[in-house]
mmCIF file of C-alpha atoms and ligand atoms in Angstrom:
data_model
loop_
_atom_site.group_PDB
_atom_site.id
_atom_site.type_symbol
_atom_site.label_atom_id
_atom_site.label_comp_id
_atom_site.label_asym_id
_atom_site.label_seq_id
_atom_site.Cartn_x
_atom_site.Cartn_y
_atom_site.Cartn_z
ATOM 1 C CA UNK A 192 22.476 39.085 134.511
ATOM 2 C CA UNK A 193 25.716 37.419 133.673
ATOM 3 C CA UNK A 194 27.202 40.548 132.704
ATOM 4 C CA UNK A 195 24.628 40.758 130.289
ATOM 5 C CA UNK A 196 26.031 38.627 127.136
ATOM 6 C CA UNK A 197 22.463 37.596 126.727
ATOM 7 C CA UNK A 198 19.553 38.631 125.203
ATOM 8 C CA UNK A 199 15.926 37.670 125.631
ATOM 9 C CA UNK A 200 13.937 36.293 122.966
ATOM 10 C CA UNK A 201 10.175 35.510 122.660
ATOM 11 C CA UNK A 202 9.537 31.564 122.709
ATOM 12 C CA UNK A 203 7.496 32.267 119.266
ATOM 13 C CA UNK A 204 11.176 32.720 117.518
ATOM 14 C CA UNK A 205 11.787 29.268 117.806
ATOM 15 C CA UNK A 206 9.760 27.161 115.174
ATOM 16 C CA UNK A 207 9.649 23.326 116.331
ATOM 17 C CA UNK A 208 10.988 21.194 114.018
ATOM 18 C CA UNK A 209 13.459 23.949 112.462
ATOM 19 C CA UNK A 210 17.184 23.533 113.166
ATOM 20 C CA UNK A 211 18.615 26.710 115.063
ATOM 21 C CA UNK A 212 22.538 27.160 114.763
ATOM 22 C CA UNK A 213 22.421 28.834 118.309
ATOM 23 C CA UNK A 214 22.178 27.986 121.558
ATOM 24 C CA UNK A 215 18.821 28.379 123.646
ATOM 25 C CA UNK A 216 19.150 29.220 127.526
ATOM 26 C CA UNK A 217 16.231 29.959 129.973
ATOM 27 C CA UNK A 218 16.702 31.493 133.291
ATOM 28 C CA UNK A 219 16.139 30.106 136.579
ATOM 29 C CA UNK A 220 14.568 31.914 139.344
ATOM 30 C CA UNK A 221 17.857 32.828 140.676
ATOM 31 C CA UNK A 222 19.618 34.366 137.484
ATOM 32 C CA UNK A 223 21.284 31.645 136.590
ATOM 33 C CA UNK A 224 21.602 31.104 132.679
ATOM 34 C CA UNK A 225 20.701 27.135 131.756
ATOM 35 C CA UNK A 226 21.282 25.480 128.666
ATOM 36 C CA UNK A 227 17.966 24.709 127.692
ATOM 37 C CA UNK A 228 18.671 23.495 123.804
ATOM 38 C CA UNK A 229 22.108 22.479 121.977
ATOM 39 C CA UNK A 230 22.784 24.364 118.688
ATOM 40 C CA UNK A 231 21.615 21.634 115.775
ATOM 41 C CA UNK A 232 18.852 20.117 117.950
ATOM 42 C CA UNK A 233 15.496 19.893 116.437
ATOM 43 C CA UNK A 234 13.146 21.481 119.001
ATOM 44 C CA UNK A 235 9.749 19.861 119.510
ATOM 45 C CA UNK A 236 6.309 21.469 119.902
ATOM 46 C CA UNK A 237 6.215 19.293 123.110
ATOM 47 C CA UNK A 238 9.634 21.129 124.564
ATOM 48 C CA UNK A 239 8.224 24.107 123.687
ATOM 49 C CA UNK A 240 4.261 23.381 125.178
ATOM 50 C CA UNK A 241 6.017 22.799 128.374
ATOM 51 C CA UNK A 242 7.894 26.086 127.913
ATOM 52 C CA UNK A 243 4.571 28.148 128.065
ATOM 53 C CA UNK A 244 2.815 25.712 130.742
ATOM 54 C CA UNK A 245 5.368 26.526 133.072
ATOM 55 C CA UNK A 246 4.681 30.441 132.458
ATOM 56 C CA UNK A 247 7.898 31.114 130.667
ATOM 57 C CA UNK A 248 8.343 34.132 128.504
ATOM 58 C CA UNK A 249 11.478 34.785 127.321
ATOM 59 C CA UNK A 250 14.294 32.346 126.522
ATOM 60 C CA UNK A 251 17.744 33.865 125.676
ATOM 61 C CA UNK A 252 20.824 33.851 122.721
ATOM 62 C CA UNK A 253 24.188 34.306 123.621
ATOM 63 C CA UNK A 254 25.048 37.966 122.108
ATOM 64 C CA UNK A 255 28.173 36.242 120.407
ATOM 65 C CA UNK A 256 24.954 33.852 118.509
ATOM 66 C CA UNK A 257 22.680 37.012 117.383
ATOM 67 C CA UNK A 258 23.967 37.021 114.052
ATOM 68 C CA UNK A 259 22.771 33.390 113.812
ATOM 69 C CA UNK A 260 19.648 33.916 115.679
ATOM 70 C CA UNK A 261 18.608 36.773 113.321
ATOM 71 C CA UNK A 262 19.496 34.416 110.056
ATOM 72 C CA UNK A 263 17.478 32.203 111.647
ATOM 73 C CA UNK A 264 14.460 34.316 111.639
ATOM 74 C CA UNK A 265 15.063 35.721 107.904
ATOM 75 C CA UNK A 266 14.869 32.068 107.025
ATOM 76 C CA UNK A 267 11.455 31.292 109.339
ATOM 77 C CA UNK A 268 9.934 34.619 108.797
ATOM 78 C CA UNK A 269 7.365 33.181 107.044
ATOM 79 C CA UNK A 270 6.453 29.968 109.117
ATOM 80 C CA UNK A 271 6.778 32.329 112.328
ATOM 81 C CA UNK A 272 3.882 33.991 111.140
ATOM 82 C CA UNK A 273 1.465 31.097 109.878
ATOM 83 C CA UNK A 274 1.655 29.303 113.297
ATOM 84 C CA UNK A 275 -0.901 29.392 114.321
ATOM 85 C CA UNK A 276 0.302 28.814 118.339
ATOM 86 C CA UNK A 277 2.440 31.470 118.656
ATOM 87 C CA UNK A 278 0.854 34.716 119.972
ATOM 88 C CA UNK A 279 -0.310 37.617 117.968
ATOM 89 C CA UNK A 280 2.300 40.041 119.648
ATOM 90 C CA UNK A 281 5.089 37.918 119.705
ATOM 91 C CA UNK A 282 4.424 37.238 115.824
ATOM 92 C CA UNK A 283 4.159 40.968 115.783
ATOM 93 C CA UNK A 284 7.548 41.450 117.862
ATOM 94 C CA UNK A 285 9.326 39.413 116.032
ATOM 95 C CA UNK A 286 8.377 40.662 112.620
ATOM 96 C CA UNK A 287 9.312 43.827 113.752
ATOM 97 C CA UNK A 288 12.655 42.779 114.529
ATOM 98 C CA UNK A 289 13.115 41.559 111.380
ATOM 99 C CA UNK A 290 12.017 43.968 108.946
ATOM 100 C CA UNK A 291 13.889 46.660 111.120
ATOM 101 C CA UNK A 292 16.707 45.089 110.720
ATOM 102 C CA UNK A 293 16.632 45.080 106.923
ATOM 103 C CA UNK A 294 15.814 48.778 107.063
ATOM 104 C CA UNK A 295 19.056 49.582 109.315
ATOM 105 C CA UNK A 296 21.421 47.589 107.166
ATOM 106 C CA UNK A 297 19.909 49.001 103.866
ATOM 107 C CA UNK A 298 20.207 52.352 105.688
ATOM 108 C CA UNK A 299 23.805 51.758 106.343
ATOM 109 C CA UNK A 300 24.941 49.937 102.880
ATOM 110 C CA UNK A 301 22.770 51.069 100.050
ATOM 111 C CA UNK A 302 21.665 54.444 101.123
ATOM 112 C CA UNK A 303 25.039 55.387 102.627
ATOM 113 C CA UNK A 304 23.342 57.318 105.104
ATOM 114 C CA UNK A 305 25.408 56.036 108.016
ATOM 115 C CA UNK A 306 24.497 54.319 111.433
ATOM 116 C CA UNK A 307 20.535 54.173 112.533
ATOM 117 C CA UNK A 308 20.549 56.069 116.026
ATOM 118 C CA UNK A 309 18.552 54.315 118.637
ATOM 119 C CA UNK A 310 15.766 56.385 118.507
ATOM 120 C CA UNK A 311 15.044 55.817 114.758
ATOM 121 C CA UNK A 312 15.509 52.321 115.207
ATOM 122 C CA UNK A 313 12.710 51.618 118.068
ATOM 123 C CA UNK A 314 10.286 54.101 115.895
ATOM 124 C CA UNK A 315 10.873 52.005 112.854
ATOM 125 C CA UNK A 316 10.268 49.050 115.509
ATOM 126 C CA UNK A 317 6.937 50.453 116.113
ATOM 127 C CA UNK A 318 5.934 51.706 113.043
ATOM 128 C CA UNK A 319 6.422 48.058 111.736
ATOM 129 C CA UNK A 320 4.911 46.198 114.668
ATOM 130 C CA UNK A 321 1.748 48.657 114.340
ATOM 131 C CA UNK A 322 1.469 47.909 110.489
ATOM 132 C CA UNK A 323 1.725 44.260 111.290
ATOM 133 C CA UNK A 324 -0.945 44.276 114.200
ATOM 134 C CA UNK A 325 -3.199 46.485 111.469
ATOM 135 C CA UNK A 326 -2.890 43.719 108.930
ATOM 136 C CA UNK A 327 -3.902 40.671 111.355
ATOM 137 C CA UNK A 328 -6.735 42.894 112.046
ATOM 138 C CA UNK A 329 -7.643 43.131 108.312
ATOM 139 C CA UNK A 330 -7.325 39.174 108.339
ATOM 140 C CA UNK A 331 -4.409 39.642 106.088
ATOM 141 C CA UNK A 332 -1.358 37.655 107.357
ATOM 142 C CA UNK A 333 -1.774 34.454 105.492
ATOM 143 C CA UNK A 334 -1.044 36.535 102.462
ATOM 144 C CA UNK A 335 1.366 38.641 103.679
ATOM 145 C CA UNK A 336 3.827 35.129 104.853
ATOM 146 C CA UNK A 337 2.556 33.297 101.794
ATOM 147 C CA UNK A 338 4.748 36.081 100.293
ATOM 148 C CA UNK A 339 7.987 35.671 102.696
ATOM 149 C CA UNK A 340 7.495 32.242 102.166
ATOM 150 C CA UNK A 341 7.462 32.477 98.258
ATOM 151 C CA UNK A 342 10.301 35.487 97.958
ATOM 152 C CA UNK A 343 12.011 36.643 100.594
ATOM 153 C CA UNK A 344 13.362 39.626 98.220
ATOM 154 C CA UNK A 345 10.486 40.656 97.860
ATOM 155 C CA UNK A 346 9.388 41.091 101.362
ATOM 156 C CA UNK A 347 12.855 43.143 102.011
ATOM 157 C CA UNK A 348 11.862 45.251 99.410
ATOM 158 C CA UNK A 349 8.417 46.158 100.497
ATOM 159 C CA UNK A 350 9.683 46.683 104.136
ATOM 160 C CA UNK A 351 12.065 49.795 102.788
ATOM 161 C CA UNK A 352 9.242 50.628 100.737
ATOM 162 C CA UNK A 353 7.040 51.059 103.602
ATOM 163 C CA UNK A 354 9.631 53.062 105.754
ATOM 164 C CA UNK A 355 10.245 55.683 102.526
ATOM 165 C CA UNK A 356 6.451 55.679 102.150
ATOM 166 C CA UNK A 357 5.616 56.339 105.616
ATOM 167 C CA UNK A 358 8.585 58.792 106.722
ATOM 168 C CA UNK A 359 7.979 60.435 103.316
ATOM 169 C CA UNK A 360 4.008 61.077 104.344
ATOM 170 C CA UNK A 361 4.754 61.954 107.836
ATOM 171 C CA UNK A 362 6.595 65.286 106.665
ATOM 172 C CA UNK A 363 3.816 65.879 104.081
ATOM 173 C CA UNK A 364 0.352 66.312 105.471
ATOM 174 C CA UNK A 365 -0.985 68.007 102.123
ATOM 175 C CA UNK A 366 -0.378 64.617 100.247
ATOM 176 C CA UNK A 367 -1.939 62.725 103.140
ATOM 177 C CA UNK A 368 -5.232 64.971 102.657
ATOM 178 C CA UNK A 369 -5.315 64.274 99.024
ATOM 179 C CA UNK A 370 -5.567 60.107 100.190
ATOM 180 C CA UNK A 371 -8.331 60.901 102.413
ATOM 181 C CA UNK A 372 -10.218 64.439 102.147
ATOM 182 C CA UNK A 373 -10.662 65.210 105.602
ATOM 183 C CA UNK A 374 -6.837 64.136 107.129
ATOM 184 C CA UNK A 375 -5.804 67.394 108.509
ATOM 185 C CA UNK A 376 -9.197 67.786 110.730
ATOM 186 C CA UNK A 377 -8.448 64.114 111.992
ATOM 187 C CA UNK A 378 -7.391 64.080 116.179
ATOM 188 C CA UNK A 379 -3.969 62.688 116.259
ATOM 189 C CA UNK A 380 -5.246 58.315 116.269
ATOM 190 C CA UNK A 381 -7.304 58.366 113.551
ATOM 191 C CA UNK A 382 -4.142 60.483 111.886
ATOM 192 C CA UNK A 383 -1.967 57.585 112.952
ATOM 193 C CA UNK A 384 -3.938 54.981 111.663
ATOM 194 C CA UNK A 385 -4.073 56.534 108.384
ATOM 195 C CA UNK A 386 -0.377 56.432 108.201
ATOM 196 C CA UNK A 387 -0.317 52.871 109.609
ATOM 197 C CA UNK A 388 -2.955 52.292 106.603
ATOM 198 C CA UNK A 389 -0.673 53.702 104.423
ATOM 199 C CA UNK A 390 2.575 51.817 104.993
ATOM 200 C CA UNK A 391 0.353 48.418 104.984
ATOM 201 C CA UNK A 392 -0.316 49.242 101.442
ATOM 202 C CA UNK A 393 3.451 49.756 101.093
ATOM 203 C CA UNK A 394 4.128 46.608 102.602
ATOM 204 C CA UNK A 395 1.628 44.395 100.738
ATOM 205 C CA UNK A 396 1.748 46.329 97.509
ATOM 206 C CA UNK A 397 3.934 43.429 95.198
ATOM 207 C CA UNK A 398 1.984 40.917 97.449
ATOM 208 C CA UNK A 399 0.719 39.451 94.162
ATOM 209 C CA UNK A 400 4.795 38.083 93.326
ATOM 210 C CA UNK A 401 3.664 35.578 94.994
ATOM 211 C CA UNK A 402 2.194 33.630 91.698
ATOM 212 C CA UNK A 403 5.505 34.603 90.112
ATOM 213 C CA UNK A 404 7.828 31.883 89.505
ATOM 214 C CA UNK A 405 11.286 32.207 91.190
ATOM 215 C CA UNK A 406 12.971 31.907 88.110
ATOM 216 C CA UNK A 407 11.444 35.189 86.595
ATOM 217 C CA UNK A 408 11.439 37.292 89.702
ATOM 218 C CA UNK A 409 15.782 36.188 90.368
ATOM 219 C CA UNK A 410 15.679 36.300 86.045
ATOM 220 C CA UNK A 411 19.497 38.759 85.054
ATOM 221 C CA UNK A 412 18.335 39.340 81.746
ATOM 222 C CA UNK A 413 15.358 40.878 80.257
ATOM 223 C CA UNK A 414 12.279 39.198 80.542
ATOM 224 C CA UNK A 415 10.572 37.182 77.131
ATOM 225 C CA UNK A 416 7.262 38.147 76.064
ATOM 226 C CA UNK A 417 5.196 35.757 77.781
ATOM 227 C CA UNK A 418 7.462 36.271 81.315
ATOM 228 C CA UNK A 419 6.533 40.043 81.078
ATOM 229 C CA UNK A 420 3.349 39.204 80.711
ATOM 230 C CA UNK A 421 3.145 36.558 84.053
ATOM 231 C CA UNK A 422 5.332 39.345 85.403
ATOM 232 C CA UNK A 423 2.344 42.384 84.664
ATOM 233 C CA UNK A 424 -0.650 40.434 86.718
ATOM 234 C CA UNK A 425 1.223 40.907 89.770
ATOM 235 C CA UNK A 426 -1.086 43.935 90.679
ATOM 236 C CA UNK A 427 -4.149 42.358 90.062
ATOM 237 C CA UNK A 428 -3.096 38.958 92.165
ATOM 238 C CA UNK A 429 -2.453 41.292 94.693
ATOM 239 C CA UNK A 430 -5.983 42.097 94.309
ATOM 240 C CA UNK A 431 -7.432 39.295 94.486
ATOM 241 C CA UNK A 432 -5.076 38.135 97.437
ATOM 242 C CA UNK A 433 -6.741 41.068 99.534
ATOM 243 C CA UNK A 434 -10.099 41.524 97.889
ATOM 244 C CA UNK A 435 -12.017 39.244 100.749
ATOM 245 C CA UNK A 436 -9.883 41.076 103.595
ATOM 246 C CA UNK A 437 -10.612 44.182 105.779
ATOM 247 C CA UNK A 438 -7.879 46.075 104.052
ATOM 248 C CA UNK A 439 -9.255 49.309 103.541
ATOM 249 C CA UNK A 440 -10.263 49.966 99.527
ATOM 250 C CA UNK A 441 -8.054 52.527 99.104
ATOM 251 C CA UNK A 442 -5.185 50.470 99.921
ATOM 252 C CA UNK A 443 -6.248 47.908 97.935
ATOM 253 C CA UNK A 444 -6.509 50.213 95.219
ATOM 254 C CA UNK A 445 -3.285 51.330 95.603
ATOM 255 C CA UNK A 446 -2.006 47.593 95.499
ATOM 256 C CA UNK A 447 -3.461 47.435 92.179
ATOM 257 C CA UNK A 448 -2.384 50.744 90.799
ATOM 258 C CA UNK A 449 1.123 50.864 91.637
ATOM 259 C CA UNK A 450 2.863 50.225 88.262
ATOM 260 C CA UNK A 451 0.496 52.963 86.655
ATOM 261 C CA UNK A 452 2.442 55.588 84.916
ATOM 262 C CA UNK A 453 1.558 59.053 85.171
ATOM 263 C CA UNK A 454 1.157 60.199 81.573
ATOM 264 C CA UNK A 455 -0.391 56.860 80.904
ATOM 265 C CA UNK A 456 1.189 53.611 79.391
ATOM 266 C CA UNK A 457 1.531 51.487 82.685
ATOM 267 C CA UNK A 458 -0.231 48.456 83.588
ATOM 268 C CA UNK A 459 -2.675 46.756 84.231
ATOM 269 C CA UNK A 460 -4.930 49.319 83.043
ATOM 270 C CA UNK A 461 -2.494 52.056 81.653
ATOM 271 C CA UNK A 462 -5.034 54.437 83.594
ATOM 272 C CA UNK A 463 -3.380 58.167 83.590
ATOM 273 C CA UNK A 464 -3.175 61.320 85.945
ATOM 274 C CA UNK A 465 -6.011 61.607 88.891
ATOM 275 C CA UNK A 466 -7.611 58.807 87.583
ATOM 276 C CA UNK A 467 -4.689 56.594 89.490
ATOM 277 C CA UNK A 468 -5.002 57.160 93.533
ATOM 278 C CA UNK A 469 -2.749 59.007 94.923
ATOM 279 C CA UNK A 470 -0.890 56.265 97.461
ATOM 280 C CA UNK A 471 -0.219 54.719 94.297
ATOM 281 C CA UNK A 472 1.664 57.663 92.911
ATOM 282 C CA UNK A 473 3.202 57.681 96.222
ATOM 283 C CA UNK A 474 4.021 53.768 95.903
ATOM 284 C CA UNK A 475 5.489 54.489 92.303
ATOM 285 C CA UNK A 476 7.924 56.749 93.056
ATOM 286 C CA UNK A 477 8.816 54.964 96.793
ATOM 287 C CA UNK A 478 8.958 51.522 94.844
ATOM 288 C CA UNK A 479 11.067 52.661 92.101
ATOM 289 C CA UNK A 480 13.570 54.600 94.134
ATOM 290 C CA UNK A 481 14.128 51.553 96.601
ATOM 291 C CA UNK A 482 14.752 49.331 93.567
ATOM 292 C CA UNK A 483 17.195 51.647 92.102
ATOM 293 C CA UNK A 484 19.112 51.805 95.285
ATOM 294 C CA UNK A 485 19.022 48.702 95.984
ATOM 295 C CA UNK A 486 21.832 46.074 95.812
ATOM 296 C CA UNK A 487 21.141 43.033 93.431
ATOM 297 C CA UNK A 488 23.097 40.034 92.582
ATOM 298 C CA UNK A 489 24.041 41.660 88.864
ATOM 299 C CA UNK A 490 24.395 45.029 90.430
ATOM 300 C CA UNK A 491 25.753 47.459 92.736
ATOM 301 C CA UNK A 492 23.444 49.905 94.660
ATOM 302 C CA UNK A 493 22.913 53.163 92.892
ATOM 303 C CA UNK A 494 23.755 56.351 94.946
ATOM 304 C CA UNK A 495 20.254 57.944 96.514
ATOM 305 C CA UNK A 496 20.839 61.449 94.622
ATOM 306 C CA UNK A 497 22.128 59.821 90.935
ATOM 307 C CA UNK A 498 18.786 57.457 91.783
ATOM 308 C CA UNK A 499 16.714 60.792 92.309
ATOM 309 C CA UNK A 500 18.485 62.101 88.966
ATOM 310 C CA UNK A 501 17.638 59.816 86.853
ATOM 311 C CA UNK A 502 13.991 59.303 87.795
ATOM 312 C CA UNK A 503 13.666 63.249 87.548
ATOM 313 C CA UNK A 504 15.063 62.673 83.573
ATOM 314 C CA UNK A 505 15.185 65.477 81.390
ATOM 315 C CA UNK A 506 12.059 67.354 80.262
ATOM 316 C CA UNK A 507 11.259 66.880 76.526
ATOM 317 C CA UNK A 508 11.767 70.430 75.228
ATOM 318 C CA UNK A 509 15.494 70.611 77.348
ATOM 319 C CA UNK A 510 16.707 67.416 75.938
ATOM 320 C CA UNK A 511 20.007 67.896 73.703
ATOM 321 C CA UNK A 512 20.876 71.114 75.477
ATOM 322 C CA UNK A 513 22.387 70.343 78.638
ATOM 323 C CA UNK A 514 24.269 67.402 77.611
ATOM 324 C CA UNK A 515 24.947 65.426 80.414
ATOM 325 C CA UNK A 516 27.004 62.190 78.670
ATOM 326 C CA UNK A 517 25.098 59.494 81.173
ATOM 327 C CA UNK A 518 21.527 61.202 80.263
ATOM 328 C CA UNK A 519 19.595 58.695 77.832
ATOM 329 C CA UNK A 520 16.098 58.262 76.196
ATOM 330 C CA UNK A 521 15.106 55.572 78.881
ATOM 331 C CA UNK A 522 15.551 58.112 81.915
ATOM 332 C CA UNK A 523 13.181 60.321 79.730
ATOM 333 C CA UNK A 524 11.167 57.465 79.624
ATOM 334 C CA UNK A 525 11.356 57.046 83.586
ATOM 335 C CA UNK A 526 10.074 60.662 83.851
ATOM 336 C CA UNK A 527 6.528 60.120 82.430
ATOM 337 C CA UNK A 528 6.347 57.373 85.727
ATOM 338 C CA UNK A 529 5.629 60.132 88.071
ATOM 339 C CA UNK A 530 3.743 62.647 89.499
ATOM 340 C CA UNK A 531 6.100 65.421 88.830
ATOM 341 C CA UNK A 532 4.953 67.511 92.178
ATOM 342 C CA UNK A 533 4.680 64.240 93.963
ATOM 343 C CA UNK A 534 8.734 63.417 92.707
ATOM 344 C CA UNK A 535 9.686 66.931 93.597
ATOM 345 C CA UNK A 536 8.360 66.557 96.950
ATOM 346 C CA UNK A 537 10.186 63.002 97.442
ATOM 347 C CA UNK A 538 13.272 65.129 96.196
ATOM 348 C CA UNK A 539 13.310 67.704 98.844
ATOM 349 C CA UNK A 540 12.567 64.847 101.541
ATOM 350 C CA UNK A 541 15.446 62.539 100.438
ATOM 351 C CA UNK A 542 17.492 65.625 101.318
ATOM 352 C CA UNK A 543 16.020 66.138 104.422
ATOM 353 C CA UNK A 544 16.226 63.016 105.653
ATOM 354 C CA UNK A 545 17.975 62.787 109.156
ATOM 355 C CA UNK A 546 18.437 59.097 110.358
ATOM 356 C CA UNK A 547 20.605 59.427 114.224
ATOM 357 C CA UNK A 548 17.297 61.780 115.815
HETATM 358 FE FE1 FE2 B 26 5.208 45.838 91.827
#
């Protein structure tokens, strides 16, 4: 193996027409490593037909090149999955490359959590391939890479959202009930698919951005009128994106009721308490957190615990007495978002949560 500075990727990866910065090799029968494409070459849907006539499936990257190779697939995430020739599971492979990837790095930059052990990594892997395989199924995956396409922020985003959502109902099979009556009773695949069902919603749930111009969704400062308002339908193009799918209703639900506060006042139909499902709650607090801990171009990631803080706020009748100097009326604001078991809950996860197992 040529002391193994290669590694194998699926022919999918490569999009013809797109311009990799890396070097392509494919194996011959003996071992032997062969250039197959120069770094800056265009690569042709005819190169790569006679690539999978001749029964080849893997090509390989230089390790020295995976850097480039995985920029390469941030920027053709989206194509990747609307071609229509390349295979279901090597769409699904690669996606799950991807969007693992985003979760390790936020892992190790914004959360501070420290390295992703091996074993967390391939069950994010899996968790992520599995989601993306479920929303195929649904007849879903136009929307889902008409929204890479559109913003790819937006699609990192929902990927940690779906790993907080999904490790967050794993350790909570009470919540999971409250979803769908019935959970705990479930044998252990129709339990899996409802978590799989779950972090779809997780990953689809700002799918609607995608009828939100660039300009507001990148906008630094405060959003006019009229923005906020283009800015507020975002649930209900979600909606509509899904509503001819086989996305199961109460993930489209959720998709619509994620920016529903609690004590009422959220949009789009400032619905309050039970009335808003409960993977939305779920979604609210998951979405929110991520956001706050995220890095952005006009800020600097927020510690997971001050994050967890502020959400909590201060309740109305202990405001004024404890003091604290960075406490003001918007986190008390933040506090009517939530389900206040559901946030407790999240709270006594985030501590829990173990990363190198
Ligand atoms: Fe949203």
């Amino acid at each position: 193996m040529n002391g193994g500075r290669y590694m194998a990727i699926p022919p999918g990866a490569i999009i013809p027409g797109a311009l990799p910065d890396f070097r392509i090799y494919v194996v011959t029968p003996q071992g032997k490593y062969v250039l197959w494409a120069l770094e800056g070459n265009r690569v042709s849907s005819e190169q790569l037909a006679r690539l999978s006539e001749s029964g080849t499936k893997e090509v390989f990257v230089d390790l020295e090149e995976q850097f480039k190779y995985e920029q390469y697939l941030e920027t053709n995430l989206s194509n990747i999955l609307g071609n229509l020739s390349t295979a279901d599971d090597q769409k699904a492979e690669i996606f799950s490359k991807v969007s693992t990837n985003v979760v390790k790095v936020a892992f190790e930059t914004s959360y501070g959590l420290g390295t992703m052990g091996a074993a967390a990594i391939q069950r994010t892997q899996k968790l992520i391939e599995n989601a993306l395989i479920f929303i195929k199924e649904a007849k879903s995956l136009q929307a889902l890479a008409k929204m890479i396409g559109h913003d790819y922020q937006t699609y990192e985003h929902a990927t940690k959202v779906l790993w907080f959502t999904v490790a967050f109902l794993q350790l909570n099979p009470d919540i999971l009930e409250q979803i769908e009556p019935g959970y705990q009773a479930f044998d252990e695949t129709r339990r899996m698919d409802m978590l799989r069902q779950c972090g779809v919603g997780a990953l689809l749930h700002d799918i609607g951005k995608a009828f939100v111009s660039h300009e507001i969704l990148t906008k630094n400062e405060p959003l006019t009128e009229v923005e906020w308002e283009i800015m507020k339908r975002h649930p209900l193009n979600g909606l509509a994106m899904l509503i001819d799918t086989d996305i199961p209703a109460f993930v489209k639900k959720a998709v619509l009721h994620h920016h529903e506060d609690f004590q009422g006042g959220g949009y789009p139909m400032s619905l309050e308490g039970p009335n808003i499902t409960m993977l939305a709650r779920v979604l609210r607090i998951t979405d929110v957190f991520d956001a706050m801990t995220s890095r952005r171009p006009y800020k600097d990631p927020m510690p997971p615990m001050k994050a967890a803080q502020i959400m909590i706020g201060t309740p109305e009748d202990k405001k004024g007495k404890d003091d604290d100097p960075e406490q003001d009326d918007r986190d008390l604001g933040m506090r009517r978002c939530f389900d206040v078991d559901l946030l407790q809950k999240f709270i006594v996860f985030l501590g829990n949560v173990k990363l190198n197992g």
